[in-house]
Short mmCIF file of C-alpha atoms and ligand atoms in Angstrom, two decimals:
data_model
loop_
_atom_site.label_atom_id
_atom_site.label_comp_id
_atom_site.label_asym_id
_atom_site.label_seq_id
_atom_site.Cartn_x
_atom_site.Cartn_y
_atom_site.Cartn_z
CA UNK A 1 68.44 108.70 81.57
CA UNK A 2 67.74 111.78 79.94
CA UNK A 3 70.29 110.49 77.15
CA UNK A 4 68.25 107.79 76.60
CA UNK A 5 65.11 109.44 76.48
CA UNK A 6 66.32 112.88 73.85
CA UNK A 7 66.72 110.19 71.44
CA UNK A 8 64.16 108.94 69.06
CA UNK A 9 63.52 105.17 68.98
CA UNK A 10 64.36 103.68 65.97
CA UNK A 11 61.40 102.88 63.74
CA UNK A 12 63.54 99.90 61.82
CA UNK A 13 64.58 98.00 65.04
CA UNK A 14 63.05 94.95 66.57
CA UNK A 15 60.71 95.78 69.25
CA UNK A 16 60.50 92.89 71.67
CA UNK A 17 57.14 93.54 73.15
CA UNK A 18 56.77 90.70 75.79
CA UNK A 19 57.80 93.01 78.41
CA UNK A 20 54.92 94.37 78.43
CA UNK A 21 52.41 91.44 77.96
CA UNK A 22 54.82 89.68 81.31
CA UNK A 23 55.30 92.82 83.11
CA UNK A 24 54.58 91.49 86.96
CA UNK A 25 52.04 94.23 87.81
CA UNK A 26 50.94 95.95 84.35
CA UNK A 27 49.84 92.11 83.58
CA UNK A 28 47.52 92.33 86.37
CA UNK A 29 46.17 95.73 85.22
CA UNK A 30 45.66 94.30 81.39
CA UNK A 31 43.80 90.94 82.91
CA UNK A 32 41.33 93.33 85.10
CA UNK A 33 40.99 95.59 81.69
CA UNK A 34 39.80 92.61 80.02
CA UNK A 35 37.70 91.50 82.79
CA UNK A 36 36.18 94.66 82.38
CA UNK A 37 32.87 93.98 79.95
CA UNK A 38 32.20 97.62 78.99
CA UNK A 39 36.17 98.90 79.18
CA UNK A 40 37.93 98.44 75.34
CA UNK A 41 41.28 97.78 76.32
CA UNK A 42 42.77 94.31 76.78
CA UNK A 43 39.85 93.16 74.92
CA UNK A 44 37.02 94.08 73.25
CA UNK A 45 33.69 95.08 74.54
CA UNK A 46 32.21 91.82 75.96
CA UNK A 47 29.00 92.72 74.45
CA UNK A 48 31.15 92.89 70.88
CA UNK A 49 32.90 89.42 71.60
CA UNK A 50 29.93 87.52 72.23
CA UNK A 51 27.93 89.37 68.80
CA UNK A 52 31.56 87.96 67.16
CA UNK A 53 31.59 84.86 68.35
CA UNK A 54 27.61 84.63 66.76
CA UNK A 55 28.59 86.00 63.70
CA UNK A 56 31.36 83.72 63.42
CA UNK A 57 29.90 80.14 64.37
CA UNK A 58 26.76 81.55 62.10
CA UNK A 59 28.46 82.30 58.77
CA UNK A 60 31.56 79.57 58.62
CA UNK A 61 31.04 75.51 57.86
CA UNK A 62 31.79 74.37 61.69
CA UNK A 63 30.81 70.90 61.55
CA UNK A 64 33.51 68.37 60.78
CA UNK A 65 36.12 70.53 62.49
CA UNK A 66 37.48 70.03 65.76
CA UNK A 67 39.59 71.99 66.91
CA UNK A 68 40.23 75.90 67.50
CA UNK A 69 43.04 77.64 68.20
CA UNK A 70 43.12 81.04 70.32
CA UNK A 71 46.20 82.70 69.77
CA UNK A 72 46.56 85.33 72.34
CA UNK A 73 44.04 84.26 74.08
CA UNK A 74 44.01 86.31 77.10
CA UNK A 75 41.71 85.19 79.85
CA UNK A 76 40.09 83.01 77.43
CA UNK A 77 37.01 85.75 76.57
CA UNK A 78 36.61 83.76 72.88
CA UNK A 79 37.54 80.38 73.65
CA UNK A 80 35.11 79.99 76.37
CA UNK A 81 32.35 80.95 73.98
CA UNK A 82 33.84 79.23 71.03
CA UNK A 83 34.15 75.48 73.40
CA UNK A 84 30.28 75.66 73.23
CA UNK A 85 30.35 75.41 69.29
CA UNK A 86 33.76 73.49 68.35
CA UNK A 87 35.05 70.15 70.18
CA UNK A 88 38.44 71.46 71.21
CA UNK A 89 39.42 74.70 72.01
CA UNK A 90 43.05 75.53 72.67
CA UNK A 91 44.34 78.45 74.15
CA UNK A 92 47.68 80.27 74.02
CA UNK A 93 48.99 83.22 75.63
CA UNK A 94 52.10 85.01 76.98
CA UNK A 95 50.55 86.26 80.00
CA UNK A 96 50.82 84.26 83.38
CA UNK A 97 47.74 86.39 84.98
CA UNK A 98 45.72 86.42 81.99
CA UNK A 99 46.56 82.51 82.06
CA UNK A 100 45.72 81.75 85.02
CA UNK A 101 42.12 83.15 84.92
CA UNK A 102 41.22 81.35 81.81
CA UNK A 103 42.60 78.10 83.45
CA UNK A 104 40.43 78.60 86.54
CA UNK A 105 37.32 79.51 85.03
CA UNK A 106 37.83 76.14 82.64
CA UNK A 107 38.16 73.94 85.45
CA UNK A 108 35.43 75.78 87.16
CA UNK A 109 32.97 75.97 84.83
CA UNK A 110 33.88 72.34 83.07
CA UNK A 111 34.99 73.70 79.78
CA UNK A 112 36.75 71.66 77.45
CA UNK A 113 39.79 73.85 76.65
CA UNK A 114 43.34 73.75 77.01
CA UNK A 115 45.58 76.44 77.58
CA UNK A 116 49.13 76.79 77.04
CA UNK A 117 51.48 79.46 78.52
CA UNK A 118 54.13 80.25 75.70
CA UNK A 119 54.84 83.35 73.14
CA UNK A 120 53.36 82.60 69.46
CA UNK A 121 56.59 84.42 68.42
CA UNK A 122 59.03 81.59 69.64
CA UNK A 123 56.81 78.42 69.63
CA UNK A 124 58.30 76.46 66.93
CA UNK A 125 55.24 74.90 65.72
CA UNK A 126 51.48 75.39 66.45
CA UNK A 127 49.05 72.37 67.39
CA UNK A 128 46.98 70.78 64.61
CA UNK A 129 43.94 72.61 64.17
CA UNK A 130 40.74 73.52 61.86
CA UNK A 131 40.35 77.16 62.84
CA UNK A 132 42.96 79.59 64.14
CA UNK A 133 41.76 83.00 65.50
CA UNK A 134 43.78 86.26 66.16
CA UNK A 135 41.83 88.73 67.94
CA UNK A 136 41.86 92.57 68.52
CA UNK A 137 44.82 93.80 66.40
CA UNK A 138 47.67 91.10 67.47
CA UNK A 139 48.94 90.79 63.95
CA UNK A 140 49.22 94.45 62.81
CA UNK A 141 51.59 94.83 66.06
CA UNK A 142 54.85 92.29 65.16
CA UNK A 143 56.99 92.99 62.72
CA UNK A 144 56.96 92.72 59.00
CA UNK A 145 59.21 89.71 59.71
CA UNK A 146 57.27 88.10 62.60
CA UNK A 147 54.20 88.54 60.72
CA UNK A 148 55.22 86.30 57.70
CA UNK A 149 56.99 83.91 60.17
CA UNK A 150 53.53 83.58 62.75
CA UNK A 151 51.34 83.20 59.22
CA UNK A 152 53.58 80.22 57.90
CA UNK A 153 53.07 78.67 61.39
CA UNK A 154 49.45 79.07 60.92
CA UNK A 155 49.46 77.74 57.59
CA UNK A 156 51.16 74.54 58.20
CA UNK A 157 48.71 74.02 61.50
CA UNK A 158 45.41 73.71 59.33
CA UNK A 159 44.22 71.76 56.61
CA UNK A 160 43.58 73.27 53.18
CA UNK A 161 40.03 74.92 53.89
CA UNK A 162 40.90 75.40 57.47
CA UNK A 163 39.99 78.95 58.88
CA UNK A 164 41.76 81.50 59.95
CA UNK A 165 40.10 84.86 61.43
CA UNK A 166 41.79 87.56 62.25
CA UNK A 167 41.27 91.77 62.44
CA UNK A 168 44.19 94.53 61.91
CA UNK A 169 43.61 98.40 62.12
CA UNK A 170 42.78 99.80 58.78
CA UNK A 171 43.84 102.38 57.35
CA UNK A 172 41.28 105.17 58.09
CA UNK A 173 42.09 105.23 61.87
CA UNK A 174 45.75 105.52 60.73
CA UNK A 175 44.70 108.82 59.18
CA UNK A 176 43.55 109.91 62.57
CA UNK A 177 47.28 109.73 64.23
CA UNK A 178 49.31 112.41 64.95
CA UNK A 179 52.83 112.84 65.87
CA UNK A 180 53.12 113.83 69.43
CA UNK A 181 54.68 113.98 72.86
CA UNK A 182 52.87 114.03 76.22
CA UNK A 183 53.49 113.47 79.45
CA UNK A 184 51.55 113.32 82.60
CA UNK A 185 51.96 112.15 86.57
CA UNK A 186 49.78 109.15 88.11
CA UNK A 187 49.61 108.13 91.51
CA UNK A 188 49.20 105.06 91.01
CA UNK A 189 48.02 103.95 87.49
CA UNK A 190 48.68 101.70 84.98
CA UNK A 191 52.15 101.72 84.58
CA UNK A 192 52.76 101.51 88.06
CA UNK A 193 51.89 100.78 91.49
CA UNK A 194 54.08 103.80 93.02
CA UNK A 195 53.85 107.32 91.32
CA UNK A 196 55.15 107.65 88.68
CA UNK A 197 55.97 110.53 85.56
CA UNK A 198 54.40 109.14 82.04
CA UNK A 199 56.25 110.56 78.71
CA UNK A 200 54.35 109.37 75.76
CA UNK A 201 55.76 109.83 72.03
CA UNK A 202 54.23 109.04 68.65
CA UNK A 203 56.22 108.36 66.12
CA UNK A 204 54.40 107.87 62.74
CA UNK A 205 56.09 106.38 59.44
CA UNK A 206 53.52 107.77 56.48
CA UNK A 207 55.20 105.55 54.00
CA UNK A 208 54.11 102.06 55.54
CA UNK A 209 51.37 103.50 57.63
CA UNK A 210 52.88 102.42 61.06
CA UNK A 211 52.90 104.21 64.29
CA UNK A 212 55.65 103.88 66.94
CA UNK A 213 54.41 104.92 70.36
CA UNK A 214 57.09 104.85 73.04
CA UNK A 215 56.14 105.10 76.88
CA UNK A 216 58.48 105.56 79.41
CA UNK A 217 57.75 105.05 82.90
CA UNK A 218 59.63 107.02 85.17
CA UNK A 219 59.15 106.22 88.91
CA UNK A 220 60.09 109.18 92.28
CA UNK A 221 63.17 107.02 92.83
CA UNK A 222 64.08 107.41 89.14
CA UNK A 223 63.98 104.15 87.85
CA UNK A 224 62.72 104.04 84.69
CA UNK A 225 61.14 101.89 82.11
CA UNK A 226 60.70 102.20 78.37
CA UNK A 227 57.90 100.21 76.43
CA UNK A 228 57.60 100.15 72.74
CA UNK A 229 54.70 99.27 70.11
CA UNK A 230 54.65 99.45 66.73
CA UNK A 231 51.34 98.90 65.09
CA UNK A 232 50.56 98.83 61.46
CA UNK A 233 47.01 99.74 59.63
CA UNK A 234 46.47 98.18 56.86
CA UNK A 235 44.08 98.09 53.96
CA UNK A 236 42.28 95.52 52.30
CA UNK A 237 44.66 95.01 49.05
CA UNK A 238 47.54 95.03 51.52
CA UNK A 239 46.17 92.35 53.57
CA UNK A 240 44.85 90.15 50.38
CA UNK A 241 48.43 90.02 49.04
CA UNK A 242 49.80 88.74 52.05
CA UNK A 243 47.29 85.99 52.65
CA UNK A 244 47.44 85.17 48.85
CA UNK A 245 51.41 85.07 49.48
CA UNK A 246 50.82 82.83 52.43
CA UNK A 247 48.50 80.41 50.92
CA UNK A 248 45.28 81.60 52.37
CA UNK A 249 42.00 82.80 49.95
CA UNK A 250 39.44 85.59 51.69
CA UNK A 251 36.09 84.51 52.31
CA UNK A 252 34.85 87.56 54.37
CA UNK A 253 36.37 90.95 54.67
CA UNK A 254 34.59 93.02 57.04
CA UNK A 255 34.51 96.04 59.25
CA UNK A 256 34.38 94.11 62.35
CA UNK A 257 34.17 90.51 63.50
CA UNK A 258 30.64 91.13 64.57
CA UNK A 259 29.59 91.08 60.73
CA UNK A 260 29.57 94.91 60.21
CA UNK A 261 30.42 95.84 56.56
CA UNK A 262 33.79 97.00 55.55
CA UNK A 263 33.50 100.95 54.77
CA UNK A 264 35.58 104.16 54.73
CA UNK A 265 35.14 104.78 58.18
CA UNK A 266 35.51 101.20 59.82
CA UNK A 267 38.33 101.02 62.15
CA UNK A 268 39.33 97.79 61.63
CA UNK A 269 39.48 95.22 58.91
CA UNK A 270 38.01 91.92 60.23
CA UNK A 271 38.73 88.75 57.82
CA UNK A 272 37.60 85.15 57.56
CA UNK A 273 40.09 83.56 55.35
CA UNK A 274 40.84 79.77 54.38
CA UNK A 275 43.92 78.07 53.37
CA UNK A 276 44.03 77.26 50.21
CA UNK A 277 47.68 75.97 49.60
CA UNK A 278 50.32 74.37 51.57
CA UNK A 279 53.65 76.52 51.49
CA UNK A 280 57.13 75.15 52.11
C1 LIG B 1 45.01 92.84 72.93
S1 LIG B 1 45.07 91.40 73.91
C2 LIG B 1 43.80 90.39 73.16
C3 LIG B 1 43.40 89.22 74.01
C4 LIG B 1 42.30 88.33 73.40
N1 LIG B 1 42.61 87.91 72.07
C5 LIG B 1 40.99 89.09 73.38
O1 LIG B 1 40.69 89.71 72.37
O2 LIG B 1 40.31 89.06 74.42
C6 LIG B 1 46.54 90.63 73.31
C7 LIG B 1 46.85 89.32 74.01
O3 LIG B 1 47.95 88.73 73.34
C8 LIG B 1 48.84 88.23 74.29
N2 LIG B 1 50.17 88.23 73.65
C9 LIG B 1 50.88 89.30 73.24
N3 LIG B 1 52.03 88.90 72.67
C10 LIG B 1 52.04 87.53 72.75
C11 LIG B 1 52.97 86.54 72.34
N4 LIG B 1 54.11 86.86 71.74
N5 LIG B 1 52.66 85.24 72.58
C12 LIG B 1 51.49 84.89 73.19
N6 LIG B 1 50.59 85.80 73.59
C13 LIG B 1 50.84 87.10 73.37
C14 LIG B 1 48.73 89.16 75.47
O4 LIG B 1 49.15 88.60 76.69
C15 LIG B 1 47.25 89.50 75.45
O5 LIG B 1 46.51 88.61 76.26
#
């Protein structure tokens, strides 16, 4: 253990995150984050997600197309707001509690949405839709290689002009990182149900503006469990090329979904972008 833990993760390697997003009990802990309207964790604010969803049926052409498509949809936050505005809504997510909310409060409530357990990073292909949305940061966290793969999926689900919206972390709150290593005990937190010992590292890579953090999870009867994210900030130029690359055109570039402006101090870079090629 200790072996393990001296040495550094490796910034270059794959990080297979689904652990995380399937873990039995820290999926339960993510879903009641989300549920949580005025806790930014899992998901937004629920006061931002409804001022996105406005902003978003409000400033793109949504008549004449059908359907959306919620990737990472978590318990379903967007797409039951977005079913009010667009015939068909479907949802997809990793996360069996997360799931399972969204699919209760649809049958529930009568919402036209369907939602689909799988992981975006292995589906082969996407269903046919009009508008494809990736909310709170999914895309800056794969891999340079994931990333081009998931965007060529997206591509070849719409039709040119089809939308897809999506935010990253720019590049000022990358500025705001530090290197670091922390640690701290929990009773019973979010890691865990038992207590457990928390060792936290930040790993930054200045070059490519990506952070590694690295969590390990070490429980009284020593079992342990490591976690890893990588997230990259981006800026606007960076994230232009790669749509442009992809076959997509920007419409909007903004500070957040909920319309504000792009500046030097936004967190995040929000786009609305359409496809404006087919790629092979
Ligand atoms: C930060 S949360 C955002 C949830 C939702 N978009 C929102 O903003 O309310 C990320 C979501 O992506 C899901 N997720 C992560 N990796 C995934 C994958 N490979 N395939 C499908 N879903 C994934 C997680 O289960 C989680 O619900």
């Amino acid at each position: 253990m200790f072996h393990t833990i001296a040495k550094d993760p490796d910034f270059n390697s794959e990080i297979n995150e689904s652990d995380f997003w399937t873990d039995e009990y820290i999926s339960e802990m993510i879903l009641k984050q989300q549920l949580d309207p005025s806790y930014e964790g899992g998901s937004r604010l629920h006061s931002e997600i409804i001022d996105s969803v406005d902003f978003i049926t409000s400033n793109i052409k949504i008549s004449g197309f059908e359907t959306l498509l919620d990737l990472g949809c978590g318990p379903g936050l967007y797409s039951s707001l977005f079913c009010k505005h667009v015939n068909n809504v479907i949802g997809i997510d990793i996360s069996k509690p997360s799931l399972n909310y969204a699919l209760t409060k649809a049958k529930n409530e009568r919402l036209n949405i369907e939602y689909i357990l799988g992981n975006i990073n292995e589906m082969n292909a996407f269903p046919k839709a009009d508008i494809v949305l990736l909310v709170y940061s999914i895309f800056g966290c794969l891999s340079c290689e994931k990333r081009k793969e998931l965007i060529i999926k997206i591509n070849k689900c719409l039709p040119i002009n089809g939308y897809f919206i999506f935010d990253v972390f720019s590049e000022n709150s990358f500025n705001n990182q530090l290197e670091r290593r922390y640690w701290s005990i929990e009773e019973k937190g979010f890691w865990s149900p038992l207590s457990y010992l928390l060792l936290k590292q930040t790993i930054i890579n200045s070059l490519q503006k990506e952070v590694l953090n690295r969590y390990i999870v070490i429980e009284e009867s020593l079992k342990f469990k490591t976690f890893l994210f990588k997230e990259k900030y981006f800026n606007l130029l960076e994230v232009n090329n790669l749509l442009n690359a992809f076959g997509f055109t920007i419409d909007l570039s903004l500070g957040s979904l909920t319309g504000i402006p792009l500046s030097k101090t936004t967190k995040d870079i929000a786009i609305i972008a359409r496809k404006s090629s087919n790629i092979s």
